[in-house]
mmCIF file of C-alpha atoms in Angstrom:
data_model
loop_
_atom_site.group_PDB
_atom_site.id
_atom_site.type_symbol
_atom_site.label_atom_id
_atom_site.label_comp_id
_atom_site.label_asym_id
_atom_site.label_seq_id
_atom_site.Cartn_x
_atom_site.Cartn_y
_atom_site.Cartn_z
ATOM 1 C CA UNK A 1 30.322 -3.602 -3.813
ATOM 2 C CA UNK A 2 28.936 -0.484 -2.029
ATOM 3 C CA UNK A 3 27.319 -1.113 1.386
ATOM 4 C CA UNK A 4 23.792 -2.456 1.289
ATOM 5 C CA UNK A 5 22.806 -0.655 4.358
ATOM 6 C CA UNK A 6 23.673 2.802 2.823
ATOM 7 C CA UNK A 7 21.117 1.978 -0.352
ATOM 8 C CA UNK A 8 18.329 4.609 -1.308
ATOM 9 C CA UNK A 9 15.671 1.840 -1.235
ATOM 10 C CA UNK A 10 16.756 0.244 2.130
ATOM 11 C CA UNK A 11 17.129 3.751 3.488
ATOM 12 C CA UNK A 12 13.534 4.610 2.237
ATOM 13 C CA UNK A 13 12.490 1.415 3.671
ATOM 14 C CA UNK A 14 13.826 2.339 7.252
ATOM 15 C CA UNK A 15 12.440 5.805 7.055
ATOM 16 C CA UNK A 16 8.963 5.038 6.282
ATOM 17 C CA UNK A 17 8.649 2.281 8.335
ATOM 18 C CA UNK A 18 9.097 4.464 11.102
ATOM 19 C CA UNK A 19 6.916 7.065 10.130
ATOM 20 C CA UNK A 20 4.023 4.629 9.930
ATOM 21 C CA UNK A 21 4.842 3.030 13.300
ATOM 22 C CA UNK A 22 4.848 6.749 14.850
ATOM 23 C CA UNK A 23 1.900 7.812 13.372
ATOM 24 C CA UNK A 24 0.323 4.815 15.112
ATOM 25 C CA UNK A 25 -0.483 3.025 11.645
ATOM 26 C CA UNK A 26 1.513 -0.253 12.099
ATOM 27 C CA UNK A 27 1.231 -1.855 15.677
ATOM 28 C CA UNK A 28 3.367 -4.556 16.629
ATOM 29 C CA UNK A 29 4.032 -6.648 13.599
ATOM 30 C CA UNK A 30 1.126 -5.126 12.086
ATOM 31 C CA UNK A 31 1.446 -3.733 8.087
ATOM 32 C CA UNK A 32 3.635 -4.667 5.647
ATOM 33 C CA UNK A 33 5.372 -2.998 2.659
ATOM 34 C CA UNK A 34 7.130 -4.403 -0.851
ATOM 35 C CA UNK A 35 9.062 -2.476 -2.812
ATOM 36 C CA UNK A 36 10.216 -3.231 -6.545
ATOM 37 C CA UNK A 37 13.741 -2.345 -7.270
ATOM 38 C CA UNK A 38 15.750 -1.936 -10.214
ATOM 39 C CA UNK A 39 17.845 -4.911 -11.147
ATOM 40 C CA UNK A 40 20.742 -2.610 -12.000
ATOM 41 C CA UNK A 41 20.870 -0.767 -8.975
ATOM 42 C CA UNK A 42 20.389 -3.636 -6.577
ATOM 43 C CA UNK A 43 23.721 -5.194 -8.241
ATOM 44 C CA UNK A 44 25.539 -2.295 -7.161
ATOM 45 C CA UNK A 45 25.227 -3.638 -3.618
ATOM 46 C CA UNK A 46 24.447 -7.340 -3.973
ATOM 47 C CA UNK A 47 26.071 -9.969 -5.750
ATOM 48 C CA UNK A 48 23.087 -11.214 -7.719
ATOM 49 C CA UNK A 49 24.540 -14.675 -8.381
ATOM 50 C CA UNK A 50 24.456 -15.765 -4.465
ATOM 51 C CA UNK A 51 21.140 -17.046 -3.179
ATOM 52 C CA UNK A 52 20.943 -17.011 0.562
ATOM 53 C CA UNK A 53 18.014 -19.745 0.549
ATOM 54 C CA UNK A 54 14.686 -20.085 -1.230
ATOM 55 C CA UNK A 55 11.113 -19.760 -0.121
ATOM 56 C CA UNK A 56 8.226 -20.547 -1.760
ATOM 57 C CA UNK A 57 5.805 -17.918 -2.306
ATOM 58 C CA UNK A 58 2.330 -20.047 -2.309
ATOM 59 C CA UNK A 59 0.965 -19.038 -5.713
ATOM 60 C CA UNK A 60 2.490 -18.433 -9.408
ATOM 61 C CA UNK A 61 3.760 -15.149 -10.426
ATOM 62 C CA UNK A 62 4.521 -15.827 -14.060
ATOM 63 C CA UNK A 63 4.872 -12.113 -14.995
ATOM 64 C CA UNK A 64 7.173 -11.157 -11.900
ATOM 65 C CA UNK A 65 9.797 -13.644 -13.023
ATOM 66 C CA UNK A 66 13.281 -12.174 -12.599
ATOM 67 C CA UNK A 67 11.928 -9.363 -10.711
ATOM 68 C CA UNK A 68 13.691 -8.009 -7.232
ATOM 69 C CA UNK A 69 11.609 -6.610 -4.438
ATOM 70 C CA UNK A 70 12.362 -5.335 -0.939
ATOM 71 C CA UNK A 71 9.691 -6.421 1.467
ATOM 72 C CA UNK A 72 9.229 -6.382 5.305
ATOM 73 C CA UNK A 73 9.204 -9.836 7.048
ATOM 74 C CA UNK A 74 6.295 -11.638 8.787
ATOM 75 C CA UNK A 75 6.252 -11.063 12.456
ATOM 76 C CA UNK A 76 8.692 -8.250 12.298
ATOM 77 C CA UNK A 77 7.804 -4.707 14.279
ATOM 78 C CA UNK A 78 7.989 -1.747 11.911
ATOM 79 C CA UNK A 79 9.640 0.339 15.169
ATOM 80 C CA UNK A 80 12.462 -2.294 14.863
ATOM 81 C CA UNK A 81 13.336 -1.884 11.073
ATOM 82 C CA UNK A 82 15.456 0.914 11.401
ATOM 83 C CA UNK A 83 17.690 -0.064 14.105
ATOM 84 C CA UNK A 84 18.145 -3.515 12.298
ATOM 85 C CA UNK A 85 17.220 -3.697 8.907
ATOM 86 C CA UNK A 86 19.198 -6.925 7.813
ATOM 87 C CA UNK A 87 16.733 -8.817 10.526
ATOM 88 C CA UNK A 88 13.610 -7.079 9.887
ATOM 89 C CA UNK A 89 13.846 -6.700 5.601
ATOM 90 C CA UNK A 90 14.582 -8.636 2.618
ATOM 91 C CA UNK A 91 15.763 -8.874 -0.588
ATOM 92 C CA UNK A 92 13.849 -11.169 -2.706
ATOM 93 C CA UNK A 93 13.686 -12.278 -6.829
ATOM 94 C CA UNK A 94 10.924 -14.323 -8.100
ATOM 95 C CA UNK A 95 12.623 -17.124 -9.359
ATOM 96 C CA UNK A 96 12.596 -18.965 -12.771
ATOM 97 C CA UNK A 97 9.621 -21.205 -11.848
ATOM 98 C CA UNK A 98 7.427 -18.519 -10.839
ATOM 99 C CA UNK A 99 6.464 -19.940 -7.665
ATOM 100 C CA UNK A 100 9.968 -19.481 -5.492
ATOM 101 C CA UNK A 101 11.456 -16.216 -3.825
ATOM 102 C CA UNK A 102 15.148 -16.477 -3.877
ATOM 103 C CA UNK A 103 16.249 -14.535 -0.731
ATOM 104 C CA UNK A 104 19.399 -12.122 -1.749
ATOM 105 C CA UNK A 105 19.569 -10.223 1.572
ATOM 106 C CA UNK A 106 18.170 -10.158 4.796
ATOM 107 C CA UNK A 107 15.651 -12.225 7.294
ATOM 108 C CA UNK A 108 19.217 -12.648 8.657
ATOM 109 C CA UNK A 109 17.182 -14.406 11.614
ATOM 110 C CA UNK A 110 16.219 -17.284 9.578
ATOM 111 C CA UNK A 111 12.562 -15.392 8.929
ATOM 112 C CA UNK A 112 10.894 -14.852 5.551
ATOM 113 C CA UNK A 113 8.656 -11.986 4.182
ATOM 114 C CA UNK A 114 5.271 -10.766 5.454
ATOM 115 C CA UNK A 115 2.518 -13.555 5.222
ATOM 116 C CA UNK A 116 0.635 -11.139 2.773
ATOM 117 C CA UNK A 117 3.445 -11.627 0.190
ATOM 118 C CA UNK A 118 0.820 -13.358 -1.959
ATOM 119 C CA UNK A 119 -1.805 -10.256 -1.993
ATOM 120 C CA UNK A 120 1.455 -7.796 -2.704
ATOM 121 C CA UNK A 121 2.515 -9.872 -5.648
ATOM 122 C CA UNK A 122 -0.708 -10.249 -6.866
ATOM 123 C CA UNK A 123 -1.583 -6.205 -6.288
ATOM 124 C CA UNK A 124 1.613 -5.590 -8.124
ATOM 125 C CA UNK A 125 1.008 -7.681 -11.089
ATOM 126 C CA UNK A 126 -2.364 -5.900 -11.322
ATOM 127 C CA UNK A 127 -1.177 -2.517 -10.874
ATOM 128 C CA UNK A 128 1.722 -2.870 -13.463
ATOM 129 C CA UNK A 129 -0.795 -3.810 -16.215
ATOM 130 C CA UNK A 130 -2.476 -0.335 -15.441
ATOM 131 C CA UNK A 131 0.718 1.567 -14.650
ATOM 132 C CA UNK A 132 3.961 -0.063 -15.754
ATOM 133 C CA UNK A 133 5.711 2.594 -13.428
ATOM 134 C CA UNK A 134 4.168 1.529 -10.140
ATOM 135 C CA UNK A 135 6.616 0.018 -7.754
ATOM 136 C CA UNK A 136 4.871 -0.021 -4.076
ATOM 137 C CA UNK A 137 2.360 -1.727 -2.555
ATOM 138 C CA UNK A 138 1.511 -0.792 0.834
ATOM 139 C CA UNK A 139 -0.359 -2.084 3.618
ATOM 140 C CA UNK A 140 -1.099 -0.263 7.033
ATOM 141 C CA UNK A 141 -3.864 -0.003 9.877
ATOM 142 C CA UNK A 142 -4.703 3.671 10.124
ATOM 143 C CA UNK A 143 -6.736 4.350 12.991
ATOM 144 C CA UNK A 144 -9.407 6.436 12.067
ATOM 145 C CA UNK A 145 -9.746 4.749 8.729
ATOM 146 C CA UNK A 146 -10.229 1.551 10.533
ATOM 147 C CA UNK A 147 -12.526 3.325 13.104
ATOM 148 C CA UNK A 148 -14.567 4.699 10.107
ATOM 149 C CA UNK A 149 -15.160 0.937 9.041
ATOM 150 C CA UNK A 150 -17.529 0.296 11.719
ATOM 151 C CA UNK A 151 -19.757 3.437 11.431
ATOM 152 C CA UNK A 152 -19.768 4.277 7.667
ATOM 153 C CA UNK A 153 -21.293 1.806 4.910
ATOM 154 C CA UNK A 154 -18.537 -0.382 3.337
ATOM 155 C CA UNK A 155 -19.939 0.644 -0.134
ATOM 156 C CA UNK A 156 -17.307 1.821 -2.554
ATOM 157 C CA UNK A 157 -19.169 4.897 -3.998
ATOM 158 C CA UNK A 158 -20.560 5.925 -0.397
ATOM 159 C CA UNK A 159 -17.144 5.574 1.291
ATOM 160 C CA UNK A 160 -15.319 8.002 -1.671
ATOM 161 C CA UNK A 161 -17.971 10.310 -1.623
ATOM 162 C CA UNK A 162 -17.703 11.045 2.171
ATOM 163 C CA UNK A 163 -14.039 10.972 2.184
ATOM 164 C CA UNK A 164 -13.919 13.524 -0.501
ATOM 165 C CA UNK A 165 -16.145 15.806 1.279
ATOM 166 C CA UNK A 166 -13.725 15.674 4.400
ATOM 167 C CA UNK A 167 -10.572 17.294 2.510
ATOM 168 C CA UNK A 168 -10.790 19.762 -0.384
ATOM 169 C CA UNK A 169 -7.378 18.042 -2.025
ATOM 170 C CA UNK A 170 -9.193 14.593 -1.546
ATOM 171 C CA UNK A 171 -10.602 14.336 -4.982
ATOM 172 C CA UNK A 172 -7.407 15.605 -6.034
ATOM 173 C CA UNK A 173 -5.342 13.109 -4.587
ATOM 174 C CA UNK A 174 -7.179 9.909 -4.941
ATOM 175 C CA UNK A 175 -9.625 10.926 -7.855
ATOM 176 C CA UNK A 176 -9.567 7.262 -9.126
ATOM 177 C CA UNK A 177 -11.558 6.779 -5.545
ATOM 178 C CA UNK A 178 -11.253 3.718 -3.004
ATOM 179 C CA UNK A 179 -12.252 0.405 -3.421
ATOM 180 C CA UNK A 180 -13.761 -1.991 -0.836
ATOM 181 C CA UNK A 181 -13.523 -5.512 0.392
ATOM 182 C CA UNK A 182 -15.674 -7.085 3.086
ATOM 183 C CA UNK A 183 -14.007 -8.585 6.045
ATOM 184 C CA UNK A 184 -11.899 -11.452 4.464
ATOM 185 C CA UNK A 185 -9.374 -13.793 6.179
ATOM 186 C CA UNK A 186 -5.901 -12.316 5.557
ATOM 187 C CA UNK A 187 -2.862 -13.878 4.685
ATOM 188 C CA UNK A 188 -4.697 -16.130 2.089
ATOM 189 C CA UNK A 189 -4.589 -16.013 -1.851
ATOM 190 C CA UNK A 190 -8.439 -15.415 -1.742
ATOM 191 C CA UNK A 191 -8.405 -11.782 -0.246
ATOM 192 C CA UNK A 192 -4.730 -11.450 -2.524
ATOM 193 C CA UNK A 193 -6.663 -12.221 -5.554
ATOM 194 C CA UNK A 194 -9.763 -9.862 -4.380
ATOM 195 C CA UNK A 195 -7.350 -7.077 -3.654
ATOM 196 C CA UNK A 196 -5.630 -7.470 -6.949
ATOM 197 C CA UNK A 197 -9.271 -7.425 -8.714
ATOM 198 C CA UNK A 198 -9.949 -4.201 -7.230
ATOM 199 C CA UNK A 199 -6.354 -2.758 -7.946
ATOM 200 C CA UNK A 200 -7.191 -2.762 -11.865
ATOM 201 C CA UNK A 201 -9.133 0.109 -10.922
ATOM 202 C CA UNK A 202 -8.203 1.612 -7.615
ATOM 203 C CA UNK A 203 -4.685 2.427 -6.029
ATOM 204 C CA UNK A 204 -6.433 2.058 -2.668
ATOM 205 C CA UNK A 205 -8.195 -0.539 -1.238
ATOM 206 C CA UNK A 206 -10.136 -0.924 2.163
ATOM 207 C CA UNK A 207 -9.857 -4.127 3.851
ATOM 208 C CA UNK A 208 -13.092 -4.143 5.761
ATOM 209 C CA UNK A 209 -12.429 -4.152 9.756
ATOM 210 C CA UNK A 210 -8.815 -4.591 9.157
ATOM 211 C CA UNK A 211 -7.028 -1.526 7.086
ATOM 212 C CA UNK A 212 -5.836 -0.654 3.492
ATOM 213 C CA UNK A 213 -3.785 -1.197 0.511
ATOM 214 C CA UNK A 214 -2.253 1.482 -1.404
ATOM 215 C CA UNK A 215 -0.403 1.331 -4.426
ATOM 216 C CA UNK A 216 2.086 3.935 -6.397
ATOM 217 C CA UNK A 217 5.159 5.058 -8.485
ATOM 218 C CA UNK A 218 7.104 5.769 -5.064
ATOM 219 C CA UNK A 219 7.078 5.326 -1.554
ATOM 220 C CA UNK A 220 6.007 8.995 -1.234
ATOM 221 C CA UNK A 221 3.032 8.777 -3.479
ATOM 222 C CA UNK A 222 1.591 5.482 -2.018
ATOM 223 C CA UNK A 223 2.495 6.938 1.690
ATOM 224 C CA UNK A 224 0.370 10.239 0.577
ATOM 225 C CA UNK A 225 -2.542 8.418 -0.575
ATOM 226 C CA UNK A 226 -3.069 6.557 2.833
ATOM 227 C CA UNK A 227 -2.116 9.843 4.635
ATOM 228 C CA UNK A 228 -4.981 11.679 3.056
ATOM 229 C CA UNK A 229 -7.482 9.171 3.434
ATOM 230 C CA UNK A 230 -6.501 8.576 7.500
ATOM 231 C CA UNK A 231 -6.760 13.069 7.515
ATOM 232 C CA UNK A 232 -10.246 12.634 5.902
ATOM 233 C CA UNK A 233 -11.537 9.554 8.175
ATOM 234 C CA UNK A 234 -9.919 11.652 11.061
ATOM 235 C CA UNK A 235 -12.276 14.393 10.122
ATOM 236 C CA UNK A 236 -15.190 12.443 9.953
ATOM 237 C CA UNK A 237 -14.882 10.517 12.994
ATOM 238 C CA UNK A 238 -14.057 14.004 14.890
ATOM 239 C CA UNK A 239 -17.381 15.812 13.432
ATOM 240 C CA UNK A 240 -19.452 12.202 13.322
ATOM 241 C CA UNK A 241 -22.642 12.934 15.648
ATOM 242 C CA UNK A 242 -22.459 16.555 15.211
ATOM 243 C CA UNK A 243 -24.910 18.655 12.876
ATOM 244 C CA UNK A 244 -23.396 18.932 9.480
ATOM 245 C CA UNK A 245 -23.896 22.774 8.606
ATOM 246 C CA UNK A 246 -21.268 22.793 5.953
ATOM 247 C CA UNK A 247 -19.716 20.513 3.321
ATOM 248 C CA UNK A 248 -17.815 20.684 -0.004
ATOM 249 C CA UNK A 249 -20.242 20.410 -2.626
ATOM 250 C CA UNK A 250 -20.056 17.840 -5.549
ATOM 251 C CA UNK A 251 -20.417 21.141 -7.898
ATOM 252 C CA UNK A 252 -17.385 22.319 -6.151
ATOM 253 C CA UNK A 253 -15.492 19.001 -6.530
ATOM 254 C CA UNK A 254 -15.999 19.082 -10.120
ATOM 255 C CA UNK A 255 -14.370 22.246 -10.079
ATOM 256 C CA UNK A 256 -11.454 21.272 -8.561
ATOM 257 C CA UNK A 257 -10.592 17.974 -10.331
ATOM 258 C CA UNK A 258 -11.019 20.190 -13.503
ATOM 259 C CA UNK A 259 -8.808 22.715 -12.281
ATOM 260 C CA UNK A 260 -5.822 20.131 -11.087
ATOM 261 C CA UNK A 261 -6.903 18.063 -14.478
ATOM 262 C CA UNK A 262 -7.308 14.633 -12.746
ATOM 263 C CA UNK A 263 -9.173 11.987 -13.955
ATOM 264 C CA UNK A 264 -11.976 11.570 -11.270
ATOM 265 C CA UNK A 265 -14.982 9.042 -11.068
ATOM 266 C CA UNK A 266 -18.026 10.892 -12.068
ATOM 267 C CA UNK A 267 -20.048 7.962 -11.173
ATOM 268 C CA UNK A 268 -19.035 8.498 -7.650
ATOM 269 C CA UNK A 269 -20.607 12.262 -7.758
ATOM 270 C CA UNK A 270 -24.096 12.768 -7.216
ATOM 271 C CA UNK A 271 -24.415 15.555 -9.763
ATOM 272 C CA UNK A 272 -28.309 16.504 -11.253
#
C-alpha cells in the first residue's frame, strides 16, 4: 500500500483548508469540505475491507451507497489540517444500509465527520443528478459575503445581479447565479434538504447570515466559485454608500456571456 499521507486527495485537502483559513473564510472550526473519491484510486492507499468503526449519518442516502468521501471533522480547525490530517480528516464509505458511514481512515482521536455531513451528502446527491462529474461540496464563511447579507436583500435575482455587476468575470464564472436561503438552524436535515433543492439549479447557495455552499467538479473549481463571489462582495462592501458613477451594463453582461459561450440566467438580467 502507498502512504495515504502522500495521496493527491489528502494533499489537496491539506492545501485547500490551509488556504481557506489563511483567507479568513473558516475561523475556528467554521466551514467544512467533502470530496467524492474514486474507489480504485483509494484502494491504492487503503485496505477497503478494513472498517475502523461505523457512524450513523442521520438520514438515508441510498444513491450514495458504496461511494467514498474524504470529509473534514466536526469541531476541527482548518488551521490544523495540514499538520495533522489523520486527526482532522476522515475517509468514509456509505454502507449498504445507506444510513451508516464506514470509517476507513482518519478521525484518529475518536472524532467524526462534520455535523453538516447531511447537507453535504444531500448536495452531492442533487448535483450528481445535474452533473455526474460533480465531486466537491465546500462550505465556508467568507467575510465580505457574510457582511453583504446584512445590507443587501436576500433575493436570488437581486443578489446575483449585484454580484455580476461588481466584476467583469462574475457572469462568466457563475452564470447560473447564486441561490439564497434565509437563516436556518445549521446541522439539521432541514437545512440540508433546502440546500440540496437549491443545488438542483445553482452551484452556489448562500446561507443567510451564515456563509456559502459551493459545489463543483474539482477543488479548484469550487474554491474559485466561492473566491469570485467573495471578491465581488468585497468590492460591493468597499463601495457601499458611495455614489455609483459607473457600472457594468446588462447589455455588456450579455456580450460577455455570449463571448465565453456560457449558459447564463437570462431572467436574472434587466433587459428591455
